[in-house]
Every structure is written in C-alpha cells, then in structure tokens.
XYZ file of C-alpha atoms in Angstrom:
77
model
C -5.911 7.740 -6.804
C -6.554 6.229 -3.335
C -5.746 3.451 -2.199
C -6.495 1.300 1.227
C -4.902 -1.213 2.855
C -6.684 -3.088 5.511
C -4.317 -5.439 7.353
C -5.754 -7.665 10.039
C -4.870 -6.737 13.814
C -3.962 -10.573 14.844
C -0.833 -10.138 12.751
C 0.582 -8.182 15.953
C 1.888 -5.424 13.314
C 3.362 -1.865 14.816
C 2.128 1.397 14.220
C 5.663 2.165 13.680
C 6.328 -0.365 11.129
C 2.745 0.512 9.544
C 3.885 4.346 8.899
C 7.397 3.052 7.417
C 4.877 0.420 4.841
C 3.022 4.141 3.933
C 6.043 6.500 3.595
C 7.577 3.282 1.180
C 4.500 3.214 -0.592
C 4.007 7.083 -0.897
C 7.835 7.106 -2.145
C 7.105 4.428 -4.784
C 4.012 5.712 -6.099
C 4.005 9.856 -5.988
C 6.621 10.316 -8.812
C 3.839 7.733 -10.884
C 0.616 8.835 -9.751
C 1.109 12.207 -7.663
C -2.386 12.397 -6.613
C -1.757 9.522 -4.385
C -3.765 9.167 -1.261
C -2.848 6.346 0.970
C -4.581 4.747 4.462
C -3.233 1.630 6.313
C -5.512 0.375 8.914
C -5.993 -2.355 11.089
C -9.089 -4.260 10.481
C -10.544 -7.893 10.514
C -8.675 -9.202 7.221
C -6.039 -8.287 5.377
C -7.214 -6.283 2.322
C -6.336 -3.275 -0.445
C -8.789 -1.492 -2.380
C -8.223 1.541 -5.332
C -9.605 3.704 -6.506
C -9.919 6.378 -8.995
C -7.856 4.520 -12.084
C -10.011 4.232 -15.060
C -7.817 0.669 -16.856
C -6.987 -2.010 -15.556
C -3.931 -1.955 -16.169
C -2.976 0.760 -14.039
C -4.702 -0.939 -11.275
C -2.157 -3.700 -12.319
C 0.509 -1.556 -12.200
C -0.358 -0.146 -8.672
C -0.808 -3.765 -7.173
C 2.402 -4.818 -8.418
C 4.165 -1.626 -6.849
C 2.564 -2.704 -3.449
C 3.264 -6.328 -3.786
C 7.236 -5.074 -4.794
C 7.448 -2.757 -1.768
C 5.805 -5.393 0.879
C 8.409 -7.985 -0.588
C 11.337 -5.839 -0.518
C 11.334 -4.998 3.065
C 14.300 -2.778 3.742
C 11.778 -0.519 4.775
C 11.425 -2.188 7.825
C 14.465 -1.636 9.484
C-alpha cells in the first residue's frame, strides 16, 4: 500500500514535525499493512491519496488510522 499526504506549505509546518507525522503513521500502520509506503510533502493543498487496497473498506480503515494519529498528537512533542 502507499499512501501520500500532500499538506499545503502556508500552514508554516516543520520538517521536523512532518518526519514525527510519518514515523506515527509508519508505527500505526506496519503491524496492519506491512507493505506500507508512506510520503509527506508540502504542496498547494492539503491532500492524501492510497493506493494499492482492493475494498473500500480497507481504504476506510487506513483513513481512519490517519485521521486517529493527526488527532492524537502526542507525536508532536
């Protein structure tokens, strides 16, 4: 599975805070899906796109793990 998350540069967002967000994610979603691929960037909107999950559920499933991780945001300290 891959998945990308676009998040748009006027949100003034650190690199540093951007590689704690992927580690979080990778630790939420490896033991569930362990070919996991994952790519923050900074872009003109704020975005996420997967790929390579057959139901929709799953891709359910993954979108709820990211919006649980960006709303539990221990990870950023």
């Amino acid at each position: 599975m891959r998945v990308e998350i676009m998040i748009d540069k006027e949100q003034k967002i650190s690199q540093g805070t951007l590689a704690a967000l992927e580690c979080e994610l990778y630790k939420n979603l490896l033991p569930i899906y362990p070919k996991t691929s994952i790519r923050i960037r900074k872009g003109s909107a704020n975005g996420v796109e997967l790929s390579g999950l057959k139901l929709d559920e799953e891709k359910k499933d993954v979108m709820d793990i990211l919006q649980a991780v960006w709303q539990y945001d221990s990870w950023q300290h």
